[in-house]
PDB file of C-alpha atoms in Angstrom:
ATOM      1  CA  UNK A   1     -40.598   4.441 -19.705  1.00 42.00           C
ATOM      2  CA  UNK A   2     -37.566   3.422 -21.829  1.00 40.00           C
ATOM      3  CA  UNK A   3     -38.241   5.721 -24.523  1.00 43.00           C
ATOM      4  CA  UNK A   4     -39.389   8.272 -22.179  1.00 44.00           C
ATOM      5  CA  UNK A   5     -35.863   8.262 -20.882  1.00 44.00           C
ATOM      6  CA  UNK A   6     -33.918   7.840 -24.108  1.00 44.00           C
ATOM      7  CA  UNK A   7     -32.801  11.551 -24.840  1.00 47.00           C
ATOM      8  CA  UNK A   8     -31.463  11.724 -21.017  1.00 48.00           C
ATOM      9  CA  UNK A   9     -27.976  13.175 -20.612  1.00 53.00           C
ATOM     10  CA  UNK A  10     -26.006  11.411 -18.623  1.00 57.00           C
ATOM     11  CA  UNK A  11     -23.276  13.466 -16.473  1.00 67.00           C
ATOM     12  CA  UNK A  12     -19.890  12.084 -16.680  1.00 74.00           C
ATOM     13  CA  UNK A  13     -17.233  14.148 -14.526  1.00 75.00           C
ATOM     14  CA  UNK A  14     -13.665  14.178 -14.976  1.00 82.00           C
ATOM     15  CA  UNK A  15     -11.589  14.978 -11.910  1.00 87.00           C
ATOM     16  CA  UNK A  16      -8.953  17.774 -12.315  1.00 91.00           C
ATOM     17  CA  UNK A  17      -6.686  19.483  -9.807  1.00 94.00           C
ATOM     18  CA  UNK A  18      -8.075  22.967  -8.780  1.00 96.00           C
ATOM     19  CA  UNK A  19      -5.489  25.126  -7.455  1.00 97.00           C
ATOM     20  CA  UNK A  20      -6.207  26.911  -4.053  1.00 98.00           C
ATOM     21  CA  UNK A  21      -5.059  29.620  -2.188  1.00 97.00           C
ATOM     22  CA  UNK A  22      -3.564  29.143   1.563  1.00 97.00           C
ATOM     23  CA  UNK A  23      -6.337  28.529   3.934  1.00 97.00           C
ATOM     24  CA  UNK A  24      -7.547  31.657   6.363  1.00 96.00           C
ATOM     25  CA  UNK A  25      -6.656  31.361   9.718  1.00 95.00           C
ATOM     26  CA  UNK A  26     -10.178  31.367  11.778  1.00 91.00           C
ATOM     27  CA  UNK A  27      -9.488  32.245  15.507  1.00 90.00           C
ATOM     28  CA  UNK A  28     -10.943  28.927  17.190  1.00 87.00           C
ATOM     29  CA  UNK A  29     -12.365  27.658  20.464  1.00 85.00           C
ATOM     30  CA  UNK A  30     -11.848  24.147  21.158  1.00 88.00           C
ATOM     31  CA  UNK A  31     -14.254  21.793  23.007  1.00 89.00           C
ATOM     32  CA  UNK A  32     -13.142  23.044  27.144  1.00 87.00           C
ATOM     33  CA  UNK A  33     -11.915  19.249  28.793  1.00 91.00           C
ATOM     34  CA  UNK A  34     -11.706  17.931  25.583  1.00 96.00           C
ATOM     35  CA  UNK A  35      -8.834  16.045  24.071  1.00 97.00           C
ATOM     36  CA  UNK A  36      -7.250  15.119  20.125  1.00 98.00           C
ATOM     37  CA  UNK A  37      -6.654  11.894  19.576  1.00 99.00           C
ATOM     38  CA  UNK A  38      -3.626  11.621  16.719  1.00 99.00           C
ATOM     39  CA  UNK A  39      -2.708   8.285  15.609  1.00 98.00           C
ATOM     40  CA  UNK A  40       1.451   7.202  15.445  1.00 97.00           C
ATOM     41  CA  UNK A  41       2.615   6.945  12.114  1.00 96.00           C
ATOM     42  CA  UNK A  42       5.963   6.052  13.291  1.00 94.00           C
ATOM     43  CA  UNK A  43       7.588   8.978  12.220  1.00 96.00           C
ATOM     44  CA  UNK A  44       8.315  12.779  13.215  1.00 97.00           C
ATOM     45  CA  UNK A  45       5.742  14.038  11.786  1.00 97.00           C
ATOM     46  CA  UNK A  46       3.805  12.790  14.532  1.00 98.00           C
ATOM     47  CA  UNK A  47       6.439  14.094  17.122  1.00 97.00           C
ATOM     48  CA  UNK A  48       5.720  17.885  15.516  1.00 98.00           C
ATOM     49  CA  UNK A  49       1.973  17.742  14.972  1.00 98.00           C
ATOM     50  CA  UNK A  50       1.597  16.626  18.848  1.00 98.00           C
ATOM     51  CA  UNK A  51       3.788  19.502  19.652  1.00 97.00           C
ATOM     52  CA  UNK A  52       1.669  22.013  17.579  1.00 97.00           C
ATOM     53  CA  UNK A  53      -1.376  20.956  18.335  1.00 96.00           C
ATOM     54  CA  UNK A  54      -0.459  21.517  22.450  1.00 95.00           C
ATOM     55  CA  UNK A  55       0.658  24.855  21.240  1.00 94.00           C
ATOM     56  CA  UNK A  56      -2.441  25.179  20.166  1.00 93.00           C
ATOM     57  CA  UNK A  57      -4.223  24.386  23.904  1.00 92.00           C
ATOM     58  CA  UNK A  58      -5.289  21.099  22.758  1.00 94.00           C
ATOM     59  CA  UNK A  59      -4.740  17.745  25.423  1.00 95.00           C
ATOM     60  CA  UNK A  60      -3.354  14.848  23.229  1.00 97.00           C
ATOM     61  CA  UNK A  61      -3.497  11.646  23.187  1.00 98.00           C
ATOM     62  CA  UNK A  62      -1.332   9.623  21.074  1.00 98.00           C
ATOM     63  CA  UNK A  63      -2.996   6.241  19.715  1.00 98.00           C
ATOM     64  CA  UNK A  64      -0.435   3.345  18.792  1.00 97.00           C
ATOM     65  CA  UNK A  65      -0.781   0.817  16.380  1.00 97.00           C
ATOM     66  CA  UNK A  66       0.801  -2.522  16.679  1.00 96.00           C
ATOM     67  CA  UNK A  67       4.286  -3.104  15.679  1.00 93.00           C
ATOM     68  CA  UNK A  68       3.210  -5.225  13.249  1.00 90.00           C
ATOM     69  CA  UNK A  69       1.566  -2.397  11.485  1.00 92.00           C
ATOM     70  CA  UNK A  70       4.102   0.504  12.697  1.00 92.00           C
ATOM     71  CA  UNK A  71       7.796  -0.946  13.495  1.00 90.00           C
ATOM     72  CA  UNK A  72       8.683   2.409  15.467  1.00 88.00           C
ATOM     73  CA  UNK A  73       7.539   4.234  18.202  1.00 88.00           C
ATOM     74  CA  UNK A  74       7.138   7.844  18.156  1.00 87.00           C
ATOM     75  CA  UNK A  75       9.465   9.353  21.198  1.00 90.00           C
ATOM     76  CA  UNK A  76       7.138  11.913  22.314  1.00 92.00           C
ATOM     77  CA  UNK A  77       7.775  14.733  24.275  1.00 87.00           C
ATOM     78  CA  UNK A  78       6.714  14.874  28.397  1.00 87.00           C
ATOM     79  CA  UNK A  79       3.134  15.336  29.152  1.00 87.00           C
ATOM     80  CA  UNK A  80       1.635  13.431  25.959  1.00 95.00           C
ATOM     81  CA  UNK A  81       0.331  10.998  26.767  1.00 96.00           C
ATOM     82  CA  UNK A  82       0.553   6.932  24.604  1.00 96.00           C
ATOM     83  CA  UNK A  83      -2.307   4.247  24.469  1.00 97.00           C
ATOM     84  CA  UNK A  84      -1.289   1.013  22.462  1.00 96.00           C
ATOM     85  CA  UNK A  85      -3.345  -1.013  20.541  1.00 97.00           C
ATOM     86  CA  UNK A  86      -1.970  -4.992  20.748  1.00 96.00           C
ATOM     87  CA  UNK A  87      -4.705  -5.671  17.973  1.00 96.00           C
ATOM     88  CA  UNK A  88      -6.851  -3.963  15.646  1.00 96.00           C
ATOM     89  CA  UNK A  89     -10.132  -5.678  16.351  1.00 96.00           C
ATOM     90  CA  UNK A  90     -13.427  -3.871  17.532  1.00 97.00           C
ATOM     91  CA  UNK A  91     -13.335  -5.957  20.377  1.00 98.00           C
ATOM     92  CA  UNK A  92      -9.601  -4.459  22.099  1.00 98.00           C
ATOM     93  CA  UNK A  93     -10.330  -0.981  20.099  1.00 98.00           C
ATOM     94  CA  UNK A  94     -13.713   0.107  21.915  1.00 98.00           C
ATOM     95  CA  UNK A  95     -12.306  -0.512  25.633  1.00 98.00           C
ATOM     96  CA  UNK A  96      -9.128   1.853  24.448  1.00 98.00           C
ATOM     97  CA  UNK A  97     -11.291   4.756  23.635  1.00 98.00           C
ATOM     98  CA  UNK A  98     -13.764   4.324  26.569  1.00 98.00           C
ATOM     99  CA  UNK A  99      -9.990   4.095  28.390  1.00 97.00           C
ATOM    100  CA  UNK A 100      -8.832   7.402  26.437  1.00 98.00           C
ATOM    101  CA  UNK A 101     -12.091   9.109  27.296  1.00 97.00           C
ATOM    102  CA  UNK A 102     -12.576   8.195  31.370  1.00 97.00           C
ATOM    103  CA  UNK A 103      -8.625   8.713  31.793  1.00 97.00           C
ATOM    104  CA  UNK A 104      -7.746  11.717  29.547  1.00 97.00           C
ATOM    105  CA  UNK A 105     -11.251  13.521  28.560  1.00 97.00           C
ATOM    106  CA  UNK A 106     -13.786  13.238  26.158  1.00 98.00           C
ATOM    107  CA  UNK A 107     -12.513  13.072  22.704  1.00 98.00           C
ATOM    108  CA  UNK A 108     -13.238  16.178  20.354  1.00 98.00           C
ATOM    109  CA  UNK A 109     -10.989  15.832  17.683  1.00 98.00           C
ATOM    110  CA  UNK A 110      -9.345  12.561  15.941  1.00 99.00           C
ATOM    111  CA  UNK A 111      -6.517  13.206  13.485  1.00 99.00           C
ATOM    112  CA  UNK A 112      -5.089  10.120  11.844  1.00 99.00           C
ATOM    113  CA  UNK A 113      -1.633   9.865  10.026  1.00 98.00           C
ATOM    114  CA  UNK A 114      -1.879   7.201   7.620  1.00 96.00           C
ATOM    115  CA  UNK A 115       1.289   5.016   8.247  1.00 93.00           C
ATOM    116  CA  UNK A 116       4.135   5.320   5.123  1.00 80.00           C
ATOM    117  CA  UNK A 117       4.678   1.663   4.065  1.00 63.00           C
ATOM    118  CA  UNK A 118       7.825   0.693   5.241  1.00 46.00           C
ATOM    119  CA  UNK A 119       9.315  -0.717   2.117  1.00 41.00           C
ATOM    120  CA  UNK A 120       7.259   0.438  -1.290  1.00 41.00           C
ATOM    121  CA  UNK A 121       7.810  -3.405  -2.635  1.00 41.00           C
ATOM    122  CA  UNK A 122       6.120  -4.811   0.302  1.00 49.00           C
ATOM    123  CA  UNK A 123       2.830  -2.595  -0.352  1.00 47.00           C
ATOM    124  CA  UNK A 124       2.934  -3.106  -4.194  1.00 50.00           C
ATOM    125  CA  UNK A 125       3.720  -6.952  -4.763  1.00 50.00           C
ATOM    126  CA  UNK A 126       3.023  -8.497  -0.888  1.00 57.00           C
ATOM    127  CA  UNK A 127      -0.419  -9.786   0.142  1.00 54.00           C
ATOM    128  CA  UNK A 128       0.647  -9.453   3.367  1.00 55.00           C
ATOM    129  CA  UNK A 129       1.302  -5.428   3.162  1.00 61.00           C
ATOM    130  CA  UNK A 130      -1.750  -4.874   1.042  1.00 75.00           C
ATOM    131  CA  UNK A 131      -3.613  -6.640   4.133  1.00 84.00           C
ATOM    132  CA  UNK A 132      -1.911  -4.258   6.578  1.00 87.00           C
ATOM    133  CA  UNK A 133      -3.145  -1.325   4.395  1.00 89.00           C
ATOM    134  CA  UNK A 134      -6.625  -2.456   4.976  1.00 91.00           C
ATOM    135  CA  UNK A 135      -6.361  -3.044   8.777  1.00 94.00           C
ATOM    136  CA  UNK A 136      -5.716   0.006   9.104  1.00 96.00           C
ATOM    137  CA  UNK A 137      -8.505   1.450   6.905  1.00 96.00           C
ATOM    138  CA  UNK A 138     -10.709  -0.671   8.691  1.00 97.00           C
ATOM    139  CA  UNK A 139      -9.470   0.593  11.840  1.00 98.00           C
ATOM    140  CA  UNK A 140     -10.076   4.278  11.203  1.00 98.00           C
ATOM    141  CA  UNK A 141     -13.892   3.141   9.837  1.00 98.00           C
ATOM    142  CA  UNK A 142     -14.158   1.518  13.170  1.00 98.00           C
ATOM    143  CA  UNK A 143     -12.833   4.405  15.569  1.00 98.00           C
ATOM    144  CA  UNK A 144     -15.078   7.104  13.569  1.00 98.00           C
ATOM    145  CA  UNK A 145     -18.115   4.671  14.269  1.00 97.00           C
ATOM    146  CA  UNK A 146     -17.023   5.321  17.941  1.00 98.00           C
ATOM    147  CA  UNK A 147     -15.975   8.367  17.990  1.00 98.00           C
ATOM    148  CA  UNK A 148     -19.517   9.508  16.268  1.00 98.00           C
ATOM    149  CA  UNK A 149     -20.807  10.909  19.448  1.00 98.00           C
ATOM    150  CA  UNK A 150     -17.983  12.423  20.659  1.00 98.00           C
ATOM    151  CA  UNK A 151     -17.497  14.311  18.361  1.00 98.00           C
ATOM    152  CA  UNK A 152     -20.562  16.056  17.282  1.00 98.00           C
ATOM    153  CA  UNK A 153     -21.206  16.763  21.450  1.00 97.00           C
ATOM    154  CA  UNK A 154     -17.912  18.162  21.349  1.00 97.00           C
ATOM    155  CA  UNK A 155     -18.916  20.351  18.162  1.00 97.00           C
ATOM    156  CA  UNK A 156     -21.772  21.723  19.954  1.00 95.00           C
ATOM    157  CA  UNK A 157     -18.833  23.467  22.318  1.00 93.00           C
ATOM    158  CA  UNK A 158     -16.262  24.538  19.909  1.00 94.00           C
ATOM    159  CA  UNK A 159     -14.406  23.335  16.930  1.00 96.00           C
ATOM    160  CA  UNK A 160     -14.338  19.447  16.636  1.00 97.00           C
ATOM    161  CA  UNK A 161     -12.645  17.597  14.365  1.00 98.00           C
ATOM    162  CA  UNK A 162     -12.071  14.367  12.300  1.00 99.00           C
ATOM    163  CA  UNK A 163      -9.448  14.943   9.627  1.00 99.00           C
ATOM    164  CA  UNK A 164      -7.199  12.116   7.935  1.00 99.00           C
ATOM    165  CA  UNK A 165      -3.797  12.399   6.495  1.00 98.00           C
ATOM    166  CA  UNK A 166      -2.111  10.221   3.466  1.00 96.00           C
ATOM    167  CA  UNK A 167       1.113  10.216   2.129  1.00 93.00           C
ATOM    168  CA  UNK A 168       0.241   9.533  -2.007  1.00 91.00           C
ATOM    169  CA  UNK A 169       1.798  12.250  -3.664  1.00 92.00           C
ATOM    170  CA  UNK A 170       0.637  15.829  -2.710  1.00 95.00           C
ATOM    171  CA  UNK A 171      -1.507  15.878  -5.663  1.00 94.00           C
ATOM    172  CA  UNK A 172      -4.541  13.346  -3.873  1.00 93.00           C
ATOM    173  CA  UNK A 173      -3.583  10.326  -6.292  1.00 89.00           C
ATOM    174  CA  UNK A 174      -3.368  12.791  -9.597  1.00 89.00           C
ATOM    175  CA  UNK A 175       0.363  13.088  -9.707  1.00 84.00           C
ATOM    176  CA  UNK A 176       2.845  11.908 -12.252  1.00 77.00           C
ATOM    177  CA  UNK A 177       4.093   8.862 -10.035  1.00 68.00           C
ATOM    178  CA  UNK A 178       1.191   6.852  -9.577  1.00 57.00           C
ATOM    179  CA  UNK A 179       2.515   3.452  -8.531  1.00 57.00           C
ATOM    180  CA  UNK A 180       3.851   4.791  -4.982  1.00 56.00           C
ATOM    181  CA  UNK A 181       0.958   3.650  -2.917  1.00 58.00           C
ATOM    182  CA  UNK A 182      -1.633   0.988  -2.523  1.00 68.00           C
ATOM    183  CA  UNK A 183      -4.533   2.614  -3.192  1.00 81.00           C
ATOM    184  CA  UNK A 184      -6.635   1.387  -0.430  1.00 88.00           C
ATOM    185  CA  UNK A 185      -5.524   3.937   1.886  1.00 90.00           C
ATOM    186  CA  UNK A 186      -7.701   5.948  -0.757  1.00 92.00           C
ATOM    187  CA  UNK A 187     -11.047   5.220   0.803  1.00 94.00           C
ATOM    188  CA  UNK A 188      -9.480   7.368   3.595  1.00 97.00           C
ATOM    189  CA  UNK A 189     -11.008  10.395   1.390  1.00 97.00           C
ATOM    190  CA  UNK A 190     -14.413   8.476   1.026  1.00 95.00           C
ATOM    191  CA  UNK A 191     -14.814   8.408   4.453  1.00 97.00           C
ATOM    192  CA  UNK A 192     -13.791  11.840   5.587  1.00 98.00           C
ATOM    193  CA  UNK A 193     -16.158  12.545   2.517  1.00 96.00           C
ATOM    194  CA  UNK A 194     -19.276  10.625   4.273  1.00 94.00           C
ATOM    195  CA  UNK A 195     -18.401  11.526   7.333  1.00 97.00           C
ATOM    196  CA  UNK A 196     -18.954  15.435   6.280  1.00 96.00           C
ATOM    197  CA  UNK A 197     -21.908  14.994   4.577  1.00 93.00           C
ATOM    198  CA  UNK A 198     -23.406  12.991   7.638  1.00 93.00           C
ATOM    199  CA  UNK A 199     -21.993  14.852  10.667  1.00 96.00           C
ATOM    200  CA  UNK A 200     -23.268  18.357   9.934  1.00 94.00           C
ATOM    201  CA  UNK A 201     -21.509  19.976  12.792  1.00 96.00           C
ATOM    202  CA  UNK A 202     -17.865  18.655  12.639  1.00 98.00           C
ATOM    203  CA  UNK A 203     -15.031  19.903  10.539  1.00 98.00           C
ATOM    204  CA  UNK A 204     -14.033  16.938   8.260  1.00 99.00           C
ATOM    205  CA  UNK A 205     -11.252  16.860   5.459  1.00 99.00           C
ATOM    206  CA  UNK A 206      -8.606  14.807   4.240  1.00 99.00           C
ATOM    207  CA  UNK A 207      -5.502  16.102   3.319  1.00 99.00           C
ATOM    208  CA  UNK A 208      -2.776  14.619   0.984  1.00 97.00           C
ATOM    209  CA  UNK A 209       0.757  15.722   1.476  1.00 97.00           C
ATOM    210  CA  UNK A 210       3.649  14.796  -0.709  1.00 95.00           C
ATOM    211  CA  UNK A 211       5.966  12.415   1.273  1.00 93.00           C
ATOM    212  CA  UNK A 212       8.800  14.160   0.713  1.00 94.00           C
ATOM    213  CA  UNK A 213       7.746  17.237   3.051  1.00 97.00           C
ATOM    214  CA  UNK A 214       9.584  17.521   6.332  1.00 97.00           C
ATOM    215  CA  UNK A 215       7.908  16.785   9.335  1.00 98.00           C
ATOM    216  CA  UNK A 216       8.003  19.919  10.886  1.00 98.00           C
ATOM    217  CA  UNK A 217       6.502  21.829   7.549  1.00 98.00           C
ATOM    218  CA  UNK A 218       3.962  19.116   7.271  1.00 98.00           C
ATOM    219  CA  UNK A 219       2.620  19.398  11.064  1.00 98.00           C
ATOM    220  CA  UNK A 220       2.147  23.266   9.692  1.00 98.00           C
ATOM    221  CA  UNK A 221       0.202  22.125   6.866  1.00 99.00           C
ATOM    222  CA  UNK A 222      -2.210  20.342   8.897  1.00 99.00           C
ATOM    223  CA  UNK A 223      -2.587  22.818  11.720  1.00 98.00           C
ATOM    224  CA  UNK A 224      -3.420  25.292   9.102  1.00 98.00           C
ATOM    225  CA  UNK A 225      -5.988  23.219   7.491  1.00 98.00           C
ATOM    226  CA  UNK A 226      -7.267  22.666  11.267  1.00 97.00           C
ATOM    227  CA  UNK A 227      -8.100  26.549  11.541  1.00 97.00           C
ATOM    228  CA  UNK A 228      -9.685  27.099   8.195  1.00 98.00           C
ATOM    229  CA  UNK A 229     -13.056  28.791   8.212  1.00 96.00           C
ATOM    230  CA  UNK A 230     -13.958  27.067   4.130  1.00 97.00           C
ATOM    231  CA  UNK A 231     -16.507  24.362   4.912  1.00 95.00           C
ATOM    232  CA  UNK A 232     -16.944  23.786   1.213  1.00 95.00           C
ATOM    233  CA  UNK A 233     -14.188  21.900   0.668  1.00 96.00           C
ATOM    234  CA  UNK A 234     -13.305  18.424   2.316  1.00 98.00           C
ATOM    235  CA  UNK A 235     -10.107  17.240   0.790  1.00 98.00           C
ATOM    236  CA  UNK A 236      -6.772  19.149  -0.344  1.00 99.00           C
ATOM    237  CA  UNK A 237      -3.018  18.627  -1.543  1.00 98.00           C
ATOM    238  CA  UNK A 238      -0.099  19.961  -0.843  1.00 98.00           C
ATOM    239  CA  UNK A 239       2.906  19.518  -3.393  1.00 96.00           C
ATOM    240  CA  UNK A 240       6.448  19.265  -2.687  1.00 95.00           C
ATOM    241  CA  UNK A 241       6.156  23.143  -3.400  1.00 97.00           C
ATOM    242  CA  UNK A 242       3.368  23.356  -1.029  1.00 97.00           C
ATOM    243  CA  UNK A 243       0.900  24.310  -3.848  1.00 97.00           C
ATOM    244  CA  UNK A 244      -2.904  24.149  -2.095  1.00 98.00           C
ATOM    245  CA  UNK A 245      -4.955  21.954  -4.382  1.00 98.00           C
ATOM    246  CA  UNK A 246      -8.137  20.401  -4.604  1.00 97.00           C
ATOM    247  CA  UNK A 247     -10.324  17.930  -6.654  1.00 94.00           C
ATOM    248  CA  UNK A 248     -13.141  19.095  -9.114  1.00 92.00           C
ATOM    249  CA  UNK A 249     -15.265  17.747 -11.469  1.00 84.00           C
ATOM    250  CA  UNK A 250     -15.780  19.150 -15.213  1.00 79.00           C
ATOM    251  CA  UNK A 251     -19.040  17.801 -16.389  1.00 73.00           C
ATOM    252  CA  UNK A 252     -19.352  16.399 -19.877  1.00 68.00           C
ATOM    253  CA  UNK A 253     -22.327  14.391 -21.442  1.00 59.00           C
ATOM    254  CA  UNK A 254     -23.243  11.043 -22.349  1.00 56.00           C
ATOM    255  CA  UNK A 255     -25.598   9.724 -24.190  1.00 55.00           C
ATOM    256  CA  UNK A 256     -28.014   7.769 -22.302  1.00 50.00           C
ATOM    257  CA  UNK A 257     -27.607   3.923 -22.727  1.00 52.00           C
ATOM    258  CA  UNK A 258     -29.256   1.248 -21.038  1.00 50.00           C
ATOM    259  CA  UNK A 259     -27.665  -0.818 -17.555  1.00 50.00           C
ATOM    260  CA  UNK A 260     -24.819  -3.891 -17.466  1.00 42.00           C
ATOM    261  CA  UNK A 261     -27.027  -6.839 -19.737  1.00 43.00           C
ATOM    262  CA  UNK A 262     -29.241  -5.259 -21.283  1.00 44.00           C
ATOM    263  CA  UNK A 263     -31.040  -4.286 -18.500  1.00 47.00           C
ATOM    264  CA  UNK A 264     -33.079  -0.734 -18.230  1.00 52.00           C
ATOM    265  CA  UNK A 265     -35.225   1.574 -15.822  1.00 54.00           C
ATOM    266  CA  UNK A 266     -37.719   0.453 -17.895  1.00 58.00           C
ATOM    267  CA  UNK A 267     -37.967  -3.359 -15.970  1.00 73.00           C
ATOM    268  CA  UNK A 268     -38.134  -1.177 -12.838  1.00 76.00           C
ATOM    269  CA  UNK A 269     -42.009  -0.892 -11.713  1.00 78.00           C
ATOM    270  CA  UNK A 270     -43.435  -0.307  -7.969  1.00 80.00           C
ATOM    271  CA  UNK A 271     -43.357  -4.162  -7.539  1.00 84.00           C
ATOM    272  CA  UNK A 272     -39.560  -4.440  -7.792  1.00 85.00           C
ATOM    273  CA  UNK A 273     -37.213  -4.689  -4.598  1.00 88.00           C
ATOM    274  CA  UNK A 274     -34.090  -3.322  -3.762  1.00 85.00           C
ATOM    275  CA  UNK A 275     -31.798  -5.007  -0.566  1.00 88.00           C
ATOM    276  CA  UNK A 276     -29.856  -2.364   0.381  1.00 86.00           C
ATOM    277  CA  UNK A 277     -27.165  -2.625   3.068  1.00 83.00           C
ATOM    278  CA  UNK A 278     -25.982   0.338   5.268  1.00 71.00           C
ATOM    279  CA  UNK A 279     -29.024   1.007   7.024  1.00 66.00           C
ATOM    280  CA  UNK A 280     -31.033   4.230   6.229  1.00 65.00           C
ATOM    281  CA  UNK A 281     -29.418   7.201   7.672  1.00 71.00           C
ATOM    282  CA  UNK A 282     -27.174   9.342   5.473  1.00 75.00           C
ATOM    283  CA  UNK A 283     -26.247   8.876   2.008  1.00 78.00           C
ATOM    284  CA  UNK A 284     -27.543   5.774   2.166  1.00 81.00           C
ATOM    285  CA  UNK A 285     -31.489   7.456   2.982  1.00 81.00           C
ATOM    286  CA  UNK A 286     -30.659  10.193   0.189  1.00 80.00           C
ATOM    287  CA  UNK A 287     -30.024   7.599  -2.621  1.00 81.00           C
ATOM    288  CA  UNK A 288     -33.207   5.119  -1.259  1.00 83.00           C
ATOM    289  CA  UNK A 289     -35.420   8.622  -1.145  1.00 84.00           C
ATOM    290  CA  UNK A 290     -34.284   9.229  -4.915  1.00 82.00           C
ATOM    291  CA  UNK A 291     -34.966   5.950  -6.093  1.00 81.00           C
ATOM    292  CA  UNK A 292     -38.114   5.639  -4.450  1.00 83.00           C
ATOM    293  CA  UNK A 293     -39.376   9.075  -5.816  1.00 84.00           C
ATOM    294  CA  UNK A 294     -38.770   7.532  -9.167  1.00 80.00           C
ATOM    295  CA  UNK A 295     -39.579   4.774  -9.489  1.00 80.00           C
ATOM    296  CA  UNK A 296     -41.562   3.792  -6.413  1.00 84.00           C
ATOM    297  CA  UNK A 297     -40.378   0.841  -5.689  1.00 85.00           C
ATOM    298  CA  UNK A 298     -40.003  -1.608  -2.250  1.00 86.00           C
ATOM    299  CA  UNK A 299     -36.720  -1.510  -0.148  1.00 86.00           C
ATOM    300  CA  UNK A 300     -35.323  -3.907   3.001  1.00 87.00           C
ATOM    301  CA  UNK A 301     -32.967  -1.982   4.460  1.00 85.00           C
ATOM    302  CA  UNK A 302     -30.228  -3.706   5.619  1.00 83.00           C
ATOM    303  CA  UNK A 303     -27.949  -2.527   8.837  1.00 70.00           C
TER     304      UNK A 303
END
């Protein structure tokens, strides 16, 4: 099988910007009774997307995270209404949205504004902020396992949403000043990746703005990227001059070469095993189905 598989080219991609014109503005309905849940990230920004997105006949509901994540409080305007998280286990976060949901409506879209760090230092050098970066990562994996049916009833009534926002540097990581953020907060576009590949009917993308856009121009970015009718894209930039941009792949080859210690396809026979966590819905079932078409091999699925 090994020298069957010698002369196979291997893909290797490397990511470039793509630039992108401004997104169409597609005429939406929204889920009827429905409301957006948009996460605090302590500053204005959050004040003028909760404004816009009312403008736009959406109900919202602001989620809080602890002070210990986010110092400040957003001072929202009348009629929006605040739920506060004192923790960011499962165990205090699945009450709040069953809370949100009986008290408010049923949630059909979740927008989440990745909190700035509030002092570069304390993200780059501190264990403690690079722990605060991934409770909040985890938090946002733990409210879309919650919010999964939601969210793709409410799509079967309108537009429904999940879309995440960072602050790296308007260029989704690629820009000349690299050492900004921790980047954990990057698995924010590996979810919102997933999560469109897995939830056929919602609208998912992640969007990177550069933190130096004003909140009231950046609540406009996102709204914009809320109405656009391009499902083939799932994550975009926006510069300081507001250039569109996405992430692309230009494929060169590789020789093929055999796996980490000497190891090959070639040891892999219908007798092997693979444990694979994750369960077996999703990307995880695509990759098993592959494998097993190859190779025919026996899998425990894990999850």
């Amino acid at each position: 099988m090994f020298e069957e598989r010698q002369n196979i080219n291997i893909q290797q991609h490397q990511v470039k910007l793509k630039p992108l014109p401004a997104p169409d503005c597609l005429d939406l309905t929204w889920p009827v009774d429905h409301v957006c849940l948009l996460t605090d990230d302590g500053t204005p920004t959050t004040i003028a997307l909760a404004k816009g997105l009312v403008e736009n006949n959406w109900k919202v509901v602001v989620l809080n995270f602890p002070t210990s994540i986010v110092t400040k409080r957003s001072a929202l305007p009348a009629g929006i209404n605040q739920v506060v998280l004192t923790d960011l286990s499962e165990a205090h976060l699945k009450p709040q949205l069953a809370t949100i949901a009986n008290n408010y409506g049923a949630i059909g879209a979740f927008i989440h504004l990745n909190p700035l760090s509030q002092d570069v230092q304390d993200v780059k050098d501190n264990i403690l902020g690079r722990e605060s970066e991934k409770s909040v990562l985890k938090s946002v994996f733990l409210i879309a396992k919650h919010l999964k049916k939601s969210l793709n009833e409410a799509a079967r009534h309108g537009r429904s949403c999940f879309i995440t926002v960072t602050r790296f540097d308007g260029e989704l990581g690629l820009g000349q000043n690299q050492s900004l953020q921790n980047p954990v907060s990057g698995g924010l576009f590996g979810l919102t990746k997933t999560l469109n590949m897995e939830w056929e009917r919602v609208f998912c993308r992640a969007i990177d703005l550069n933190p130096e856009l004003g909140a009231e121009k950046a609540a406009q970015l996102i709204i914009a990227e809320l109405h656009d009718p391009n499902l083939l894209i799932t994550e975009v930039g926006y510069n300081l001059q507001q250039e569109r941009t996405t992430l692309v792949g230009e494929t060169n080859s590789l020789p093929f070469s055999p796996g980490l210690g000497g190891k090959h396809s070639s040891e892999l026979s219908s007798d092997s095993v693979f444990l694979v966590s994750g369960g077996g819905r999703g990307i995880t079932a695509q990759c098993v189905i592959k494998l097993a078409k190859a190779f025919q091999c026996k899998f425990i699925l894990l999850g």
